[in-house]
PDB file of C-alpha atoms in Angstrom:
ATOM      1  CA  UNK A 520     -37.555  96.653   3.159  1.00  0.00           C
ATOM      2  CA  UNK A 521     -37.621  94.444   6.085  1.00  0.00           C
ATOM      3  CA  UNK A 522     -39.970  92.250   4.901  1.00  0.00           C
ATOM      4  CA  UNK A 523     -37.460  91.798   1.982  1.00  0.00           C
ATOM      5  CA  UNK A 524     -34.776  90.665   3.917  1.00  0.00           C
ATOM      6  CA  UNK A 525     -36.839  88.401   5.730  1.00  0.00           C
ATOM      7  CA  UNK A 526     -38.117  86.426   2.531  1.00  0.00           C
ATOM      8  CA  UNK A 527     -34.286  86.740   1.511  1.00  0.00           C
ATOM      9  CA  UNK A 528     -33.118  85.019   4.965  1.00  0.00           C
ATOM     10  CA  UNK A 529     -35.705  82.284   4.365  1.00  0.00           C
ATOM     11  CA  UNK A 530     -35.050  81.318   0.672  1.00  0.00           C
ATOM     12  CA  UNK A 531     -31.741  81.002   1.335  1.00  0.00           C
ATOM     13  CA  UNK A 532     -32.583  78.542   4.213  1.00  0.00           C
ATOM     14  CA  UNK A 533     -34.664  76.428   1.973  1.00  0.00           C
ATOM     15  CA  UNK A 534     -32.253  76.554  -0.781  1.00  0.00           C
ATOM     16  CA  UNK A 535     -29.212  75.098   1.772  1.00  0.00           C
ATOM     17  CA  UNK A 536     -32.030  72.849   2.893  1.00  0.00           C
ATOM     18  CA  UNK A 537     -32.533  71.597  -0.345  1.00  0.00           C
ATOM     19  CA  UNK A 538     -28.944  71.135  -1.354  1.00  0.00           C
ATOM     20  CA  UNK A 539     -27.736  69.236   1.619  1.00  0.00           C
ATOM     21  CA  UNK A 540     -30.482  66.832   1.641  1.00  0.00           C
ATOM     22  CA  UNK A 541     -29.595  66.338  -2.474  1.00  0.00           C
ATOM     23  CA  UNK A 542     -26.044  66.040  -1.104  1.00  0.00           C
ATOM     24  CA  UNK A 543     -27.063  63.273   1.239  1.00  0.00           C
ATOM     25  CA  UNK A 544     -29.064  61.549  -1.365  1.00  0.00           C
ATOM     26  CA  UNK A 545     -26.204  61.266  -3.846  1.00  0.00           C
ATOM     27  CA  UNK A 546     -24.015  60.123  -1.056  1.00  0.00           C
ATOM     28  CA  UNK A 547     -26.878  57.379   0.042  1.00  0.00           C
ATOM     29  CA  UNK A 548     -27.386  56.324  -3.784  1.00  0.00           C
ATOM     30  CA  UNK A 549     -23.576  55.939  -3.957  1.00  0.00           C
ATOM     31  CA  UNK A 550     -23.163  53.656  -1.189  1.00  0.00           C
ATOM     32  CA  UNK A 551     -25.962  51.802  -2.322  1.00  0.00           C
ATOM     33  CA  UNK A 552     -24.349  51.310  -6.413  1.00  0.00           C
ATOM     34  CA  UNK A 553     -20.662  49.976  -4.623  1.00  0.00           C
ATOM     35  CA  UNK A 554     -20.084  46.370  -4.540  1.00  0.00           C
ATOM     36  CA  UNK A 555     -20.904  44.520  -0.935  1.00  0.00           C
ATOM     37  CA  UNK A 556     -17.248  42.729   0.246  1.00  0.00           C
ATOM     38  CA  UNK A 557     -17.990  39.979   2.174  1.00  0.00           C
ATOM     39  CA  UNK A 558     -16.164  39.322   5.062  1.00  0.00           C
ATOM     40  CA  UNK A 559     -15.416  35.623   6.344  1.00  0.00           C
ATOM     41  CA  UNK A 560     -14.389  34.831   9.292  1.00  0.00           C
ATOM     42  CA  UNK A 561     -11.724  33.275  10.227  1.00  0.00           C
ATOM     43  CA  UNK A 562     -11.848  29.322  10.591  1.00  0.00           C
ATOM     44  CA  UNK A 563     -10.178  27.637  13.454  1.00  0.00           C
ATOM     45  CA  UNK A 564      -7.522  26.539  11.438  1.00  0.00           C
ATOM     46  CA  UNK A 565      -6.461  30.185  10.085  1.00  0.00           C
ATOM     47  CA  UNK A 566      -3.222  31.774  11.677  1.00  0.00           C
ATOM     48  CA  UNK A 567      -3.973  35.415  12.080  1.00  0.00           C
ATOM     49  CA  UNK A 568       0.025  36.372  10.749  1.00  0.00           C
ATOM     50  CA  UNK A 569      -0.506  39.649  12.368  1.00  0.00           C
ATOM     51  CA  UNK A 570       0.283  38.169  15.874  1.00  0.00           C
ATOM     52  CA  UNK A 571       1.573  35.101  15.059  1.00  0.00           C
ATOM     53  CA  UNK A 572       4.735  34.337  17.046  1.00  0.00           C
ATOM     54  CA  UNK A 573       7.958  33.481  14.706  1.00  0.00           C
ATOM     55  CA  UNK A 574       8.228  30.118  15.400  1.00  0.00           C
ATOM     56  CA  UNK A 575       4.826  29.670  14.502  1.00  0.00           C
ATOM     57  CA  UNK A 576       5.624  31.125  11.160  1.00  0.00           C
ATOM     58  CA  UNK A 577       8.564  29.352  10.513  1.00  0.00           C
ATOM     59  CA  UNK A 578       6.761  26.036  11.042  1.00  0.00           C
ATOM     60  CA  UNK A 579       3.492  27.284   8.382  1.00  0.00           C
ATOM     61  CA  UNK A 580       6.361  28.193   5.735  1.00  0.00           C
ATOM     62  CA  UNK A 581       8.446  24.717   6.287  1.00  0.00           C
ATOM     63  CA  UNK A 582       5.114  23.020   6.094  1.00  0.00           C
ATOM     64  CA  UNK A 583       4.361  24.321   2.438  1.00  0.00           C
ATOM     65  CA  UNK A 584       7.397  24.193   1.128  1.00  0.00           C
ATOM     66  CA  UNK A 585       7.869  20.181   1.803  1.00  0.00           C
ATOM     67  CA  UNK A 586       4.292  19.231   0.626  1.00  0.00           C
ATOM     68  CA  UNK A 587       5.065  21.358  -2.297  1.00  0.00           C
ATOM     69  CA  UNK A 588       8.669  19.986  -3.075  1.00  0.00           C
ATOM     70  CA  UNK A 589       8.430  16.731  -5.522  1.00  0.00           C
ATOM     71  CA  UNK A 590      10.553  14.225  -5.245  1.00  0.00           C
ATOM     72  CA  UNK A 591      11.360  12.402  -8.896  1.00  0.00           C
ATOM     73  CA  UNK A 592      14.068  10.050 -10.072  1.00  0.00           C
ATOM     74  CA  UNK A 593      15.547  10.948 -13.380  1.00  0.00           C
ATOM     75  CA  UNK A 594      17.028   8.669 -15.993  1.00  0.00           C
ATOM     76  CA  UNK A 595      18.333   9.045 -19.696  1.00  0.00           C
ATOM     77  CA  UNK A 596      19.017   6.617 -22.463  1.00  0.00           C
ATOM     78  CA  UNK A 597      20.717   8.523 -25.320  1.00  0.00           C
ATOM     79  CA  UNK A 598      22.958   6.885 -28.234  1.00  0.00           C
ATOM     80  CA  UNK A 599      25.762   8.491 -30.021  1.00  0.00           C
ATOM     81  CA  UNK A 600      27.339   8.394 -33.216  1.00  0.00           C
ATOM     82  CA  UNK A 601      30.983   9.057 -33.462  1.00  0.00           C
ATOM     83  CA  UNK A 602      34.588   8.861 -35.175  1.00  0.00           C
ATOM     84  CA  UNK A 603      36.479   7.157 -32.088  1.00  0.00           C
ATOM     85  CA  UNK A 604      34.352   5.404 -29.470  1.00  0.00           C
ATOM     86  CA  UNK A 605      37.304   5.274 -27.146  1.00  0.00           C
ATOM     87  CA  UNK A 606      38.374   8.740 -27.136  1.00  0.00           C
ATOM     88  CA  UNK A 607      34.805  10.104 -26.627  1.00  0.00           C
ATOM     89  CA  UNK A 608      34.670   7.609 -23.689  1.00  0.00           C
ATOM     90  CA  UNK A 609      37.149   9.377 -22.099  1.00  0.00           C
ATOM     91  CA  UNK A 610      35.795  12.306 -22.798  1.00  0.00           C
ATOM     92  CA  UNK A 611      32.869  11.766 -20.975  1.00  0.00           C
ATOM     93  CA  UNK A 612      34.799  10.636 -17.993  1.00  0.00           C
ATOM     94  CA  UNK A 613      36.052  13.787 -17.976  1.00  0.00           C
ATOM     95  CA  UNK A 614      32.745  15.967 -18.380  1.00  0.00           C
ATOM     96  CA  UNK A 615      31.195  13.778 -15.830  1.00  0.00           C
ATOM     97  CA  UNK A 616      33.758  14.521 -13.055  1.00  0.00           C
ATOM     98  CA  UNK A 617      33.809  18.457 -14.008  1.00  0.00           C
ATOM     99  CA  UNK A 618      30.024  18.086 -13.902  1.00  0.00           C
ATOM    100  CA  UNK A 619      30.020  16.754 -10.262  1.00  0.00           C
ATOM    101  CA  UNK A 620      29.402  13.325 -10.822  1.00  0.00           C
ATOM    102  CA  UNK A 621      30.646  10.179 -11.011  1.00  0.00           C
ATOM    103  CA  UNK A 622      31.093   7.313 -13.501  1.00  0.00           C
ATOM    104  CA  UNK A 623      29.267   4.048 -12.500  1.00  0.00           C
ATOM    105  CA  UNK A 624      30.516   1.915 -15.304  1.00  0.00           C
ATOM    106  CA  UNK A 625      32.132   2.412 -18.636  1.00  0.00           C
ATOM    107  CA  UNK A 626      33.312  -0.419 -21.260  1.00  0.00           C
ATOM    108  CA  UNK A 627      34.744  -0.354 -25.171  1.00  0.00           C
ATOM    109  CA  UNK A 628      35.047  -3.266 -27.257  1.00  0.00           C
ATOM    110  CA  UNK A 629      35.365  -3.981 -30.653  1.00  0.00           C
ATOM    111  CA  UNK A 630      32.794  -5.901 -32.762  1.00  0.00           C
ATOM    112  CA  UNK A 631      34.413  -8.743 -34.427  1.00  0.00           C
ATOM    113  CA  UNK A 632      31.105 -10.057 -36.282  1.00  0.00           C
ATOM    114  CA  UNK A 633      31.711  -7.034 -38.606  1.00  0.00           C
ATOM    115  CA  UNK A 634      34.840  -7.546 -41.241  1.00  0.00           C
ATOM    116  CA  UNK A 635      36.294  -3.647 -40.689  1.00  0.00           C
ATOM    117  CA  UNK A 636      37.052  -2.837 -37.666  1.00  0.00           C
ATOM    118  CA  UNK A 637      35.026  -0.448 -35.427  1.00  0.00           C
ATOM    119  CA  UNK A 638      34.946  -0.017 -31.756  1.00  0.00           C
ATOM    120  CA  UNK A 639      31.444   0.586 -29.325  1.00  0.00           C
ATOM    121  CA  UNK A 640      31.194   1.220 -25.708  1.00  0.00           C
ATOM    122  CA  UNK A 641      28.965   2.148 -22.842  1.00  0.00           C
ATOM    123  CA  UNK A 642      29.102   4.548 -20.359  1.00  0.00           C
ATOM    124  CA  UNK A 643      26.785   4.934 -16.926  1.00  0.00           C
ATOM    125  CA  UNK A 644      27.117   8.132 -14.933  1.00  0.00           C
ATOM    126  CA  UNK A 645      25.319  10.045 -12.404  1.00  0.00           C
ATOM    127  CA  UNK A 646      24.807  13.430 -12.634  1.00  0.00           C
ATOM    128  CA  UNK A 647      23.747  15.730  -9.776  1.00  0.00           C
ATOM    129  CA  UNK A 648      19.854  16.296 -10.792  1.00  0.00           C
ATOM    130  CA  UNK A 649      20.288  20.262 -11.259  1.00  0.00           C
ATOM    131  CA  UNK A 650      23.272  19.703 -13.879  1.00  0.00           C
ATOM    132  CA  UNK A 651      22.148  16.534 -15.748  1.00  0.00           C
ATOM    133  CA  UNK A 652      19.941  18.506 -18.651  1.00  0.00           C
ATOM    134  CA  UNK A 653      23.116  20.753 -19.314  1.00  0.00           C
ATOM    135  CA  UNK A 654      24.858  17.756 -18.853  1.00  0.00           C
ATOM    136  CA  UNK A 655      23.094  15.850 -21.657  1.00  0.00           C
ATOM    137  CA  UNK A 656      23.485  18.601 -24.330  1.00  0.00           C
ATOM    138  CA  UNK A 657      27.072  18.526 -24.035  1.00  0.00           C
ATOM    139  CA  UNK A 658      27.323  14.650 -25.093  1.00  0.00           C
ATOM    140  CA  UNK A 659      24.937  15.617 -27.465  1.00  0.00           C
ATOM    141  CA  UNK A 660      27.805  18.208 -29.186  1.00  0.00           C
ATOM    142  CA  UNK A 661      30.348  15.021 -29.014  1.00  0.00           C
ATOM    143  CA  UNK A 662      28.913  13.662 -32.224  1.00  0.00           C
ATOM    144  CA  UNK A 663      25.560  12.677 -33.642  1.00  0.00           C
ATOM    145  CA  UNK A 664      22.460  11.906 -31.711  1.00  0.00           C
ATOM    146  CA  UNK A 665      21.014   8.886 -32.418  1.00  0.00           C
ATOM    147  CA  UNK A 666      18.314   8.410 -29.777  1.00  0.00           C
ATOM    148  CA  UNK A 667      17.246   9.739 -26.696  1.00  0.00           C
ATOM    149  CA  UNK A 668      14.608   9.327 -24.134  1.00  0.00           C
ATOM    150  CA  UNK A 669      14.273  10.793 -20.400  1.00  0.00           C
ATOM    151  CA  UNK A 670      11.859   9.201 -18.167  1.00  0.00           C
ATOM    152  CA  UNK A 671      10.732  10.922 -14.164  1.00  0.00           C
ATOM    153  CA  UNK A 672       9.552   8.662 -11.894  1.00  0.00           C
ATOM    154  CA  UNK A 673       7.743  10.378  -9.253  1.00  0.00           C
ATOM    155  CA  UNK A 674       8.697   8.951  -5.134  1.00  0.00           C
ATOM    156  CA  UNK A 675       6.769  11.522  -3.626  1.00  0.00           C
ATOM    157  CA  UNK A 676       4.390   9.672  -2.207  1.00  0.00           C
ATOM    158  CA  UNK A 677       6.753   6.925  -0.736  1.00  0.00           C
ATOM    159  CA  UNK A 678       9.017   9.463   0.626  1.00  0.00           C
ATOM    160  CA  UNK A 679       6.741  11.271   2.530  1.00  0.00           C
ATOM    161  CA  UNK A 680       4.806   7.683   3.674  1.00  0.00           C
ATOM    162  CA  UNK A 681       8.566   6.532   4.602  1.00  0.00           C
ATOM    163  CA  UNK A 682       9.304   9.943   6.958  1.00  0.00           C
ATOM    164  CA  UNK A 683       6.300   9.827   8.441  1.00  0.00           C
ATOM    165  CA  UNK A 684       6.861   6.168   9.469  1.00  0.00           C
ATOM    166  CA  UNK A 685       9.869   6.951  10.789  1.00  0.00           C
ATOM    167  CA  UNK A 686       8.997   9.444  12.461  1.00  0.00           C
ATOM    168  CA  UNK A 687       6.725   7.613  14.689  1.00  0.00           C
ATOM    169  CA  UNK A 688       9.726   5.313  15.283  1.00  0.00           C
ATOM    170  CA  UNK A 689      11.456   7.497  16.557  1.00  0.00           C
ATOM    171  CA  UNK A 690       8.985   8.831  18.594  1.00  0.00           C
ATOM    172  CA  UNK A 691       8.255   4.865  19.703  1.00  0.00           C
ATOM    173  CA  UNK A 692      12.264   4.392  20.287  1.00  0.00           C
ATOM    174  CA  UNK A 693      12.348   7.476  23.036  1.00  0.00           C
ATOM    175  CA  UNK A 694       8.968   6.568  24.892  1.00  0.00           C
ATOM    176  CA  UNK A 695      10.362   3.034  25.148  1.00  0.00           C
ATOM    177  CA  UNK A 696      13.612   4.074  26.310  1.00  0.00           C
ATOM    178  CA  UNK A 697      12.281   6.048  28.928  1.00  0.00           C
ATOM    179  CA  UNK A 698      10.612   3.467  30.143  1.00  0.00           C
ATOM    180  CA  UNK A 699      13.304   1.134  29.909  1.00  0.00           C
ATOM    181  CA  UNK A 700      14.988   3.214  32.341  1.00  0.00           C
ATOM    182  CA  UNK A 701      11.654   2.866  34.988  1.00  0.00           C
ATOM    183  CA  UNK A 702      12.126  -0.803  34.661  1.00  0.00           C
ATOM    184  CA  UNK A 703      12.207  -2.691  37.850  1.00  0.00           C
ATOM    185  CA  UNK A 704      11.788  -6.311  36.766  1.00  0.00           C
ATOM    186  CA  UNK A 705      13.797  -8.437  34.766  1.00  0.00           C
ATOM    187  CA  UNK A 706      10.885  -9.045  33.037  1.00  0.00           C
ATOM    188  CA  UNK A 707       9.875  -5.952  32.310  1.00  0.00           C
ATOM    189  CA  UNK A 708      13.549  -5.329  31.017  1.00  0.00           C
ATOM    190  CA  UNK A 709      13.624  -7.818  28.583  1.00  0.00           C
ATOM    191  CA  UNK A 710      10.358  -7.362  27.240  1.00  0.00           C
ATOM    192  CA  UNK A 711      11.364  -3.465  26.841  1.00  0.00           C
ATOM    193  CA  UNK A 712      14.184  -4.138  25.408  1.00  0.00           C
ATOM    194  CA  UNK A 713      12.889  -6.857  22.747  1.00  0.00           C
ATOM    195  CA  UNK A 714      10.312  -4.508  21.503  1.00  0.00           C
ATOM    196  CA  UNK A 715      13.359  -1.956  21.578  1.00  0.00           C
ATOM    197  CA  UNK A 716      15.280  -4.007  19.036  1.00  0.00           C
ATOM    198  CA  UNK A 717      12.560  -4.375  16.628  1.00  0.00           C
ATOM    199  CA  UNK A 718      12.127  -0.899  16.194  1.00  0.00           C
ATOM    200  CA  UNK A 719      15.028  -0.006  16.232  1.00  0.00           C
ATOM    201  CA  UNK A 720      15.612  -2.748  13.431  1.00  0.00           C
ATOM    202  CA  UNK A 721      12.653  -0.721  11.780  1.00  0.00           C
ATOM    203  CA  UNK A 722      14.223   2.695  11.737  1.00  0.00           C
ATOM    204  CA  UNK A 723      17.706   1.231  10.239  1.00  0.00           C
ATOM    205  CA  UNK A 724      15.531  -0.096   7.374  1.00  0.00           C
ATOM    206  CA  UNK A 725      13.557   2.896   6.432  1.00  0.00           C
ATOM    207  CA  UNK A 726      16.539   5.072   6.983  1.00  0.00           C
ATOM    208  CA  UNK A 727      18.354   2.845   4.255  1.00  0.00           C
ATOM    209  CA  UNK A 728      15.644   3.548   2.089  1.00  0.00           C
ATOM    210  CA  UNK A 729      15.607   7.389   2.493  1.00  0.00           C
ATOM    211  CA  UNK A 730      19.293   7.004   1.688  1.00  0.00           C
ATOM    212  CA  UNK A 731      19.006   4.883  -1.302  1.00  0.00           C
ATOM    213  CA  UNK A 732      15.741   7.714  -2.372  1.00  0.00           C
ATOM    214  CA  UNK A 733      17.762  10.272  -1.856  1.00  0.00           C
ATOM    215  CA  UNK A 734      20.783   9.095  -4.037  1.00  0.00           C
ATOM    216  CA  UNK A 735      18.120   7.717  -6.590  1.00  0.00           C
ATOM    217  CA  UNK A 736      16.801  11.823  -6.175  1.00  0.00           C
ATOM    218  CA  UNK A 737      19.586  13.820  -6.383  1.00  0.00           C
ATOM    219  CA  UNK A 738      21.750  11.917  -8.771  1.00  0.00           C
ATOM    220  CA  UNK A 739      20.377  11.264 -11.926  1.00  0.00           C
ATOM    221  CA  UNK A 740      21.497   8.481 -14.043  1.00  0.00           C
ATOM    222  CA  UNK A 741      22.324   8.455 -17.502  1.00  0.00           C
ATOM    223  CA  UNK A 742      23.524   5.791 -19.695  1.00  0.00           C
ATOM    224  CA  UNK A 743      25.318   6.385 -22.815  1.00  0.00           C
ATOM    225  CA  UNK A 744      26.108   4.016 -25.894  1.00  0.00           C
ATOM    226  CA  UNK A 745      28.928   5.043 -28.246  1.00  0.00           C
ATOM    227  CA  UNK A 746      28.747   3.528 -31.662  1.00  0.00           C
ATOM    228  CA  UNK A 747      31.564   4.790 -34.971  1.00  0.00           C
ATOM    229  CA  UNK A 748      30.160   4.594 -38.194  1.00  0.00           C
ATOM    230  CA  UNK A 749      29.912   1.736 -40.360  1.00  0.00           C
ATOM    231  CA  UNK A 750      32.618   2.147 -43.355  1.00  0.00           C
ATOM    232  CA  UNK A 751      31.265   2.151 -46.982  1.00  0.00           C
ATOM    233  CA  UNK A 752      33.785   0.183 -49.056  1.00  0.00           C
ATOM    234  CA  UNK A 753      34.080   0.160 -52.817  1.00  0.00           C
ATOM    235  CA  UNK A 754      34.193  -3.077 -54.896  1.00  0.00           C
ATOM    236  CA  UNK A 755      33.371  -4.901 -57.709  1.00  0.00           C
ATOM    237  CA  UNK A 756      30.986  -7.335 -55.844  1.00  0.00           C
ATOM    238  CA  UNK A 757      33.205 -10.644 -56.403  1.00  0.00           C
ATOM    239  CA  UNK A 758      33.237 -11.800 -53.375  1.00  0.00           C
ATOM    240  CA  UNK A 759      29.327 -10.848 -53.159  1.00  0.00           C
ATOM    241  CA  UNK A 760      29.020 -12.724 -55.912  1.00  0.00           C
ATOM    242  CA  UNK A 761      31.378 -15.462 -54.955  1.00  0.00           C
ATOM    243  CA  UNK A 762      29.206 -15.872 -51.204  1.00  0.00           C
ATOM    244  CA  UNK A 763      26.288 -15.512 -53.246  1.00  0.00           C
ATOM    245  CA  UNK A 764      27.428 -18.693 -55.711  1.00  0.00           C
ATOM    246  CA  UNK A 765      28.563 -20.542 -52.597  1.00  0.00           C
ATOM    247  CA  UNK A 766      25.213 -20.084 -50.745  1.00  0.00           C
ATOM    248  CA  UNK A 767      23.357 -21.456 -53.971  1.00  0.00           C
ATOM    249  CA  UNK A 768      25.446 -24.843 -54.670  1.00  0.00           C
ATOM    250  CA  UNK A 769      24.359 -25.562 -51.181  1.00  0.00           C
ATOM    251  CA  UNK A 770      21.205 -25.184 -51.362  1.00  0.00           C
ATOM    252  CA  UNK A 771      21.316 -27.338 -54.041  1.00  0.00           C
ATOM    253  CA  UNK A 772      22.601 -29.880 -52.800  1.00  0.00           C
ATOM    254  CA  UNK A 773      20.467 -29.785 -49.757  1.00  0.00           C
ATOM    255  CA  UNK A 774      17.500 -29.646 -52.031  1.00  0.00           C
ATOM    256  CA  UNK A 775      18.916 -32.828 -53.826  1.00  0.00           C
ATOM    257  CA  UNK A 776      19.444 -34.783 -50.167  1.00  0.00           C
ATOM    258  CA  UNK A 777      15.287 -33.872 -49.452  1.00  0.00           C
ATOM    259  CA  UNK A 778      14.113 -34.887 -52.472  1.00  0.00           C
ATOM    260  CA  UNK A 779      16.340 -38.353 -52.145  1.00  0.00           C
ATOM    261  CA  UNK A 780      14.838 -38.772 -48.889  1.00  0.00           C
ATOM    262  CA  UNK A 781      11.853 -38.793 -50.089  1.00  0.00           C
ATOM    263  CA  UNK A 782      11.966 -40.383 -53.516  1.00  0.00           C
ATOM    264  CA  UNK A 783      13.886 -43.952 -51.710  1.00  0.00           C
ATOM    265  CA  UNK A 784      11.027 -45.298 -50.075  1.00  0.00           C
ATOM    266  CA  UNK A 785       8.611 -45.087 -53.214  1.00  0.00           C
ATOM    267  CA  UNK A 786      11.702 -46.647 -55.041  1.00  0.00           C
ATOM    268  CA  UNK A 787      12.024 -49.457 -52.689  1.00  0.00           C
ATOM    269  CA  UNK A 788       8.366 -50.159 -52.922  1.00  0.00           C
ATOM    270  CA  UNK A 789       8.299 -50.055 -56.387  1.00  0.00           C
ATOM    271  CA  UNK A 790      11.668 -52.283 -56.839  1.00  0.00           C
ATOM    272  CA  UNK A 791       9.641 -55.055 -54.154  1.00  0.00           C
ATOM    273  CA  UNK A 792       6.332 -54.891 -56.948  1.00  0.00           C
ATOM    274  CA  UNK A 793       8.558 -55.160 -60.186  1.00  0.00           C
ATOM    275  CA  UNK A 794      10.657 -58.459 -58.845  1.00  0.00           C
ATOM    276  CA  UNK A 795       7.042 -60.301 -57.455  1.00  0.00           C
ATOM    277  CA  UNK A 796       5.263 -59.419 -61.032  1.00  0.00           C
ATOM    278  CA  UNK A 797       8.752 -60.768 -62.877  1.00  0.00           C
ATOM    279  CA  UNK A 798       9.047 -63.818 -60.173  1.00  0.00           C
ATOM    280  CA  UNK A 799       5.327 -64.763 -60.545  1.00  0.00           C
ATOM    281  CA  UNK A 800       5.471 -64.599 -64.390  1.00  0.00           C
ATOM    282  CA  UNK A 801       8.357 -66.938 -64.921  1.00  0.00           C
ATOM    283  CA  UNK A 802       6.699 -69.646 -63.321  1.00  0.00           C
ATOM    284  CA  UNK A 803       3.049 -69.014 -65.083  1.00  0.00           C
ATOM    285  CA  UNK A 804       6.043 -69.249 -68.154  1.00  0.00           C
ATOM    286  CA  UNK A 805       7.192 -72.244 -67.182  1.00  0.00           C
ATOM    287  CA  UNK A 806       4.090 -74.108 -66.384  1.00  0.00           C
ATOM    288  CA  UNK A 807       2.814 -73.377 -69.877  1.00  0.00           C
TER     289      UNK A 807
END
């Protein structure tokens, strides 16, 4: 009976043996199947944002945000048809300053090569860039759209080549002040303060141009003609057919003055043969 419990003891050794080292196995196998994540490190570049100081954070997130802002100059054409030129110019004047802009120019005239009168006119205005396509679909609803065409041109590029630029200006204009104020020598005052003036000149010139970007940039510019309808009249066509008549007897006679322009020298040559062949045979006549 002991023996029994002994051979009991020991199978169930083996058999918790066995199952832990399947148990491992499985566990070994599994690890094995699981994909491998590769781990980079980081380059010298990298900010580790788990320590990074604010600042240092504020500076990354500036930093993406102006290389990934594009800078682009809007302008529309767009043409109009409507029933009074001159009201719907006014009109306009009056979306464009509810819109936030402005009017640059704005004309109506009537067109007094065409027999009935109609009126046209032209409106420029600039919108603020983030209102101009709601802008343009309201003078759209004034009457009947008879072209239109938007055109982007990107300044990206120069804008950012223009900041940087000044930028180092800047930098150049406080280095040479400070050292303007070192300056013992007259000398060395006037040659600080020459090179002062020129970049200073500089700066004023490329901050004109940021200006004049900027305005381009957040104002777009659309221009607007205005046309009314051309009337259809009813007639019988006489005076048609009167112009018509009138355009023909001159023609006429213009073909009549080209072909008598021609015709008189052969004429004159021919009169000149006719009176030496009648001249030279009345004197063979008379010598007979």
């Amino acid at each position: 009976m002991k023996r029994t419990y002994q051979l009991l003891v020991v199978l169930l050794i083996f058999i918790g043996t066995s199952v832990a080292g399947c148990i491992s196995q499985m566990s070994t196998e599994s690890s094995l199947q699981s994909p491998q994540v590769t781990v980079y490190p980081a380059s010298k570049n990298s900010v580790s944002y788990e320590y990074a100081s604010d600042e240092m954070l504020a500076e990354d997130v500036t930093s993406e945000v102006y290389v990934s802002e594009r800078k682009t100059i809007t302008s529309v054409e767009m043409s109009i048809e409507v029933d009074n030129a001159s009201r719907t110019v006014d009109d306009i004047i009056t979306m464009t300053t509810a819109a936030g802009g402005y009017v640059s120019s704005s004309s109506v005239y009537d067109l007094s090569y065409d027999s009935t009168p109609r009126q046209e006119g032209y409106v420029t205005v600039r919108i603020p860039s983030e209102n101009y396509t709601a802008f343009v679909k309201d003078i759209e609803n004034l009457g009947d759209l008879s072209s239109k065409s938007i055109t982007g041109t990107d300044v990206t590029e120069e804008y950012i080549d223009l900041e940087a630029r000044l930028n180092n200006l800047q930098k150049q204009e406080k280095r040479l002040t400070e050292i303007l104020n070192m300056s013992n020598t007259v000398e060395e005052v006037l040659s600080v303060e020459q090179e002062l003036e020129r970049v200073r000149g500089e700066i004023d010139s490329l901050t004109g141009r940021l200006q004049y970007l900027d305005n381009r940039i957040d104002l777009a510019t659309i221009n607007i003609r205005v046309t009314e309808p051309t009337p259809i009249t009813h007639s019988w066509g006489m005076r048609d057919a009167l112009s018509s008549s009138v355009q023909g007897f001159v023609s006429t006679v213009r073909a009549m003055v080209i072909l008598v322009g021609y015709l008189l020298p052969i004429a004159i040559v021919l009169s000149v043969l006719i009176t030496i062949v009648f001249v030279i045979g009345r004197q063979v006549h008379r010598k007979r």
